[in-house]
């Protein structure tokens, strides 16, 4: 007998059973049961776009499509419909078949037919097609009519059902308590390798650590026999039965290595909820674990721009999960030494446990945002982190297109096209006090809304503007966009911004420490990420809705908006210190700033607000480079070595401390003494090597480099030591004593453990002094003074006085 159940959608996939596709929905009931819902009613389809001039031959074209039908996967329906394509009504044939893989074959044959201009939506994955068409989103609650199956049919779940009606939304999940407790498992592996990069055919997995709500477990090899820990890990996963599995760089190391090693040993990694299935690498490079959501937290760490070196320990410390000073730190090349030595082995195990604890802690920080991103975009949790922000937005746009009966364009290979970007003013060099930073709220999305910007609203012929109530004309570039009716992007962005506004109003009903507040806050962040991606998406050559002219027009309006605000600020008598993209730095005169805000909002039609106020801020002559002291005493550094990845940690630390001393005390003499103290510590060997490592990314294959830069030489030495190195890798190196070029004295940091081998003069002359002088040089401090014994340097307040008397 059919029954109604409520379930929360976690993931979707499909299988071929017999000769038909079956959609598999993985879910949770409100009582916490893990369930599978099977839908055998859905079939794959795509569209043939009928060429202009052939609309009256639609029936003949449909008949020709039917003749292409073949027995293995017949064409079961060809419908003639009207859909919009870039906003304009077009006739299409909708071609429905049985087996999803057959769509690829049919689309090529349909494309060749006379009267067919193009084939569309043939590359949308079948399970995602189902979620789009049925309007289903992960982590939302649905009611559905089902029939319970007599057996679980090879699924490791509490119940299996067959769907008898389309699921209907019950609750948007805005309240955290509606979400049953998800079982989360973190795991991490350690591999023994004497030769650098490990080889799954030779090098054993010596430690596997896991952490869940039930605690921690360590599975260790019997010396170099790793069958035991791998089997124990598989058993643990099946027993704990997690909904989400998290790791750190697990998509690119832990999972692939574990799978390859297990297969070499003849072990099946049977950890999925689909009996007989194993984890496999899927789209976007993520590892799919059927029935469980595998999340690589490294994907989210990549988006934390403040952390330049994305190691687990660095990210965990930055997010307040685990301090580096409170955990065991072992370099990868030291692992064999710690494993061989029975006295050191417990330290290695503690290190592995610290890793998995840090991973679990990061999951607690990152999963709420990741879940909301999945809910907003409609993309399952295991995929949404692995894909770029452009793809996240694109899936959202595809759902919006389906709702509006708008056809989704094909992805086309294009070369990159450049266009003039945002305005960045040259700053007023020097130190400025009491500076307000004004930010335009969602500038680019609001420009797209106000001027109806999109690939479907461009008007090439100015004489046609009268049909649309006129045209908006972008300054400088002259691109025209119709005023009416609203375009696809305008409609989508208005909806997104309204959703965010509603969420932010809802947030106010809850205390900041409540779970409801946190869920809603993470959701508004996810919506903001999508809205802000729209402008960049149109200029991305891989976008389905690519439109270089649109992106170019948006930046032109953005420049015009900033310049108009600057002009008015100067009329008010406000000193404008700097401007960058959607921000203005002006002296903080409360009354005048309020007038400026009123002008921008009422006359220009855009929202602008005070983002922060600096008690004191220092600019060099360079753009995007400044140091500010905030009202709460924090130091804000932008563009200097302190936030760049290609300087040593010591140089960054020195610059940060110098900035703090100068901006807080105004005493350059104290800053000079601090620099001298660091130089002395370095010469005496008291600075740990870890602070001297310089990180640089290999931008291309090692064999493509003609010049022997230090990081290239270090990379070659790392390869010789057995490490795998490829384009995109960050190379950490130190400079040692010796003769010849600096590049020839660059060694991978793991090869140098003795501080006496470090070239101290290089670090003083090329790292510490230059980093300090980026700030102190403006106040007349010289390299000679930083190396001298004493100073008679005046304070920066004396400097202000000196400037004002000129």
Coordinates of N, CA, C and O in Angstrom, one line a residue, residues 369-424:
X369 N 28.6 26.2 6.1 CA 28.6 27.0 4.9 C 28.5 26.1 3.6 O 27.7 26.3 2.7
X370 N 29.2 24.9 3.6 CA 29.1 24.0 2.5 C 27.7 23.5 2.3 O 27.3 23.4 1.2
X371 N 27.1 23.1 3.4 CA 25.7 22.6 3.3 C 24.7 23.7 2.7 O 23.9 23.4 1.9
X372 N 24.9 24.9 3.2 CA 24.1 26.0 2.6 C 24.4 26.3 1.2 O 23.5 26.6 0.4
X373 N 25.6 26.2 0.8 CA 26.0 26.3 -0.6 C 25.3 25.3 -1.5 O 24.9 25.5 -2.6
X374 N 25.3 24.1 -0.9 CA 24.6 22.9 -1.6 C 23.1 23.2 -1.7 O 22.5 23.0 -2.8
X375 N 22.6 23.7 -0.7 CA 21.1 24.0 -0.6 C 20.7 25.1 -1.6 O 19.7 25.0 -2.3
X376 N 21.5 26.1 -1.7 CA 21.2 27.3 -2.5 C 21.4 26.9 -4.0 O 20.6 27.3 -4.9
X377 N 22.5 26.2 -4.3 CA 22.8 26.0 -5.7 C 22.1 24.7 -6.3 O 21.9 24.6 -7.5
X378 N 21.7 23.8 -5.3 CA 21.0 22.6 -5.8 C 22.0 21.5 -6.2 O 21.6 20.5 -6.7
X379 N 23.3 21.8 -5.9 CA 24.4 20.8 -6.3 C 24.7 20.0 -5.0 O 24.9 20.5 -4.0
X380 N 24.8 18.6 -5.1 CA 25.1 17.8 -4.0 C 26.4 18.2 -3.3 O 27.3 18.7 -3.9
X381 N 26.4 18.0 -2.0 CA 27.5 18.5 -1.1 C 28.9 18.0 -1.6 O 29.9 18.8 -1.5
X382 N 29.0 16.8 -2.1 CA 30.3 16.3 -2.4 C 30.9 16.9 -3.7 O 32.1 16.9 -3.9
X383 N 30.0 17.5 -4.5 CA 30.4 18.1 -5.7 C 30.6 19.7 -5.6 O 31.5 20.2 -6.2
X384 N 29.8 20.3 -4.8 CA 29.8 21.8 -4.8 C 31.1 22.4 -4.4 O 31.5 23.5 -4.8
X385 N 31.8 21.8 -3.4 CA 33.1 22.3 -3.0 C 34.2 22.1 -4.0 O 35.1 23.0 -4.2
X386 N 34.1 21.0 -4.8 CA 35.2 20.7 -5.7 C 35.1 21.6 -7.0 O 36.0 21.7 -7.7
X387 N 33.9 22.1 -7.3 CA 33.7 22.9 -8.5 C 34.1 24.4 -8.3 O 34.1 24.8 -7.1
X388 N 34.4 25.1 -9.3 CA 34.7 26.5 -9.2 C 33.4 27.3 -9.0 O 32.3 26.8 -9.2
X389 N 33.6 28.5 -8.5 CA 32.4 29.4 -8.3 C 31.6 29.6 -9.5 O 30.4 29.8 -9.5
X390 N 32.3 29.6 -10.7 CA 31.6 29.8 -12.0 C 30.6 28.6 -12.2 O 29.5 28.8 -12.7
X391 N 31.1 27.4 -12.0 CA 30.2 26.2 -12.1 C 29.0 26.2 -11.1 O 27.9 25.9 -11.4
X392 N 29.3 26.7 -9.9 CA 28.3 26.8 -8.9 C 27.1 27.7 -9.4 O 26.0 27.4 -9.3
X393 N 27.5 28.9 -9.8 CA 26.5 29.8 -10.3 C 25.8 29.2 -11.5 O 24.6 29.4 -11.7
X394 N 26.6 28.5 -12.4 CA 26.0 28.0 -13.6 C 24.8 27.0 -13.3 O 23.8 27.0 -14.0
X395 N 25.1 26.1 -12.3 CA 24.0 25.2 -12.0 C 22.8 25.9 -11.5 O 21.6 25.6 -11.7
X396 N 23.0 27.0 -10.7 CA 21.9 27.8 -10.2 C 21.2 28.5 -11.4 O 19.9 28.5 -11.4
X397 N 21.9 29.0 -12.4 CA 21.3 29.6 -13.5 C 20.5 28.6 -14.4 O 19.5 28.9 -14.9
X398 N 21.0 27.3 -14.4 CA 20.3 26.3 -15.2 C 19.0 26.0 -14.6 O 18.0 25.7 -15.3
X399 N 18.9 26.0 -13.2 CA 17.6 25.8 -12.6 C 16.7 27.0 -12.9 O 15.5 26.8 -13.1
X400 N 17.2 28.2 -12.8 CA 16.4 29.4 -13.1 C 15.9 29.3 -14.5 O 14.8 29.7 -14.8
X401 N 16.8 28.9 -15.4 CA 16.4 28.8 -16.8 C 15.2 27.8 -17.0 O 14.3 28.1 -17.8
X402 N 15.3 26.7 -16.3 CA 14.2 25.7 -16.5 C 12.9 26.3 -16.0 O 11.9 26.1 -16.6
X403 N 12.9 27.0 -14.9 CA 11.7 27.6 -14.4 C 11.1 28.6 -15.3 O 9.9 28.7 -15.4
X404 N 12.0 29.3 -16.1 CA 11.5 30.3 -17.0 C 11.3 29.8 -18.4 O 11.2 30.6 -19.4
X405 N 11.4 28.5 -18.6 CA 11.4 27.9 -20.0 C 12.4 28.5 -20.9 O 12.1 28.8 -22.1
X406 N 13.6 28.8 -20.4 CA 14.7 29.3 -21.1 C 15.7 28.2 -21.4 O 16.0 27.4 -20.5
X407 N 16.1 28.1 -22.7 CA 17.0 27.0 -23.0 C 18.4 27.3 -22.5 O 18.9 28.5 -22.5
X408 N 19.1 26.3 -22.1 CA 20.5 26.4 -21.6 C 21.5 26.3 -22.8 O 21.5 25.3 -23.5
X409 N 22.3 27.4 -23.0 CA 23.3 27.3 -24.1 C 24.3 26.2 -23.9 O 24.5 25.8 -22.7
X410 N 24.9 25.8 -24.9 CA 26.0 24.8 -24.8 C 27.3 25.5 -24.3 O 27.5 26.7 -24.5
X411 N 28.1 24.7 -23.8 CA 29.5 25.2 -23.4 C 30.3 25.1 -24.7 O 30.4 24.1 -25.3
X412 N 31.0 26.2 -25.0 CA 31.8 26.3 -26.2 C 33.2 26.7 -25.9 O 33.5 27.5 -25.0
X413 N 34.1 26.0 -26.6 CA 35.6 26.3 -26.4 C 35.8 27.7 -27.0 O 35.6 27.9 -28.2
X414 N 36.4 28.6 -26.2 CA 36.7 30.0 -26.6 C 38.1 30.4 -26.1 O 38.5 29.9 -25.0
X415 N 38.7 31.3 -26.8 CA 40.0 31.8 -26.2 C 39.6 33.0 -25.3 O 38.5 33.6 -25.5
X416 N 40.5 33.2 -24.4 CA 40.2 34.3 -23.4 C 40.3 35.6 -24.2 O 41.1 35.9 -25.0
X417 N 39.3 36.5 -23.8 CA 39.3 37.9 -24.4 C 39.4 38.9 -23.2 O 38.7 38.8 -22.3
X418 N 40.3 39.8 -23.3 CA 40.5 40.8 -22.3 C 39.6 42.0 -22.5 O 39.1 42.2 -23.6
X419 N 39.4 42.7 -21.4 CA 38.6 44.0 -21.4 C 39.0 44.8 -20.3 O 39.6 44.3 -19.3
X420 N 38.7 46.1 -20.3 CA 39.1 47.0 -19.3 C 38.4 46.7 -18.0 O 37.2 46.6 -18.0
X421 N 39.2 46.6 -16.9 CA 38.6 46.2 -15.6 C 38.2 47.4 -14.8 O 37.9 48.5 -15.2
X422 N 38.1 47.1 -13.5 CA 37.7 48.1 -12.5 C 38.7 49.2 -12.3 O 39.9 49.1 -12.7
X423 N 38.2 50.3 -11.8 CA 39.1 51.5 -11.6 C 39.9 51.3 -10.2 O 39.3 50.8 -9.3
X424 N 41.2 51.6 -10.3 CA 42.0 51.6 -9.1 C 42.8 52.9 -9.1 O 43.6 53.0 -9.9

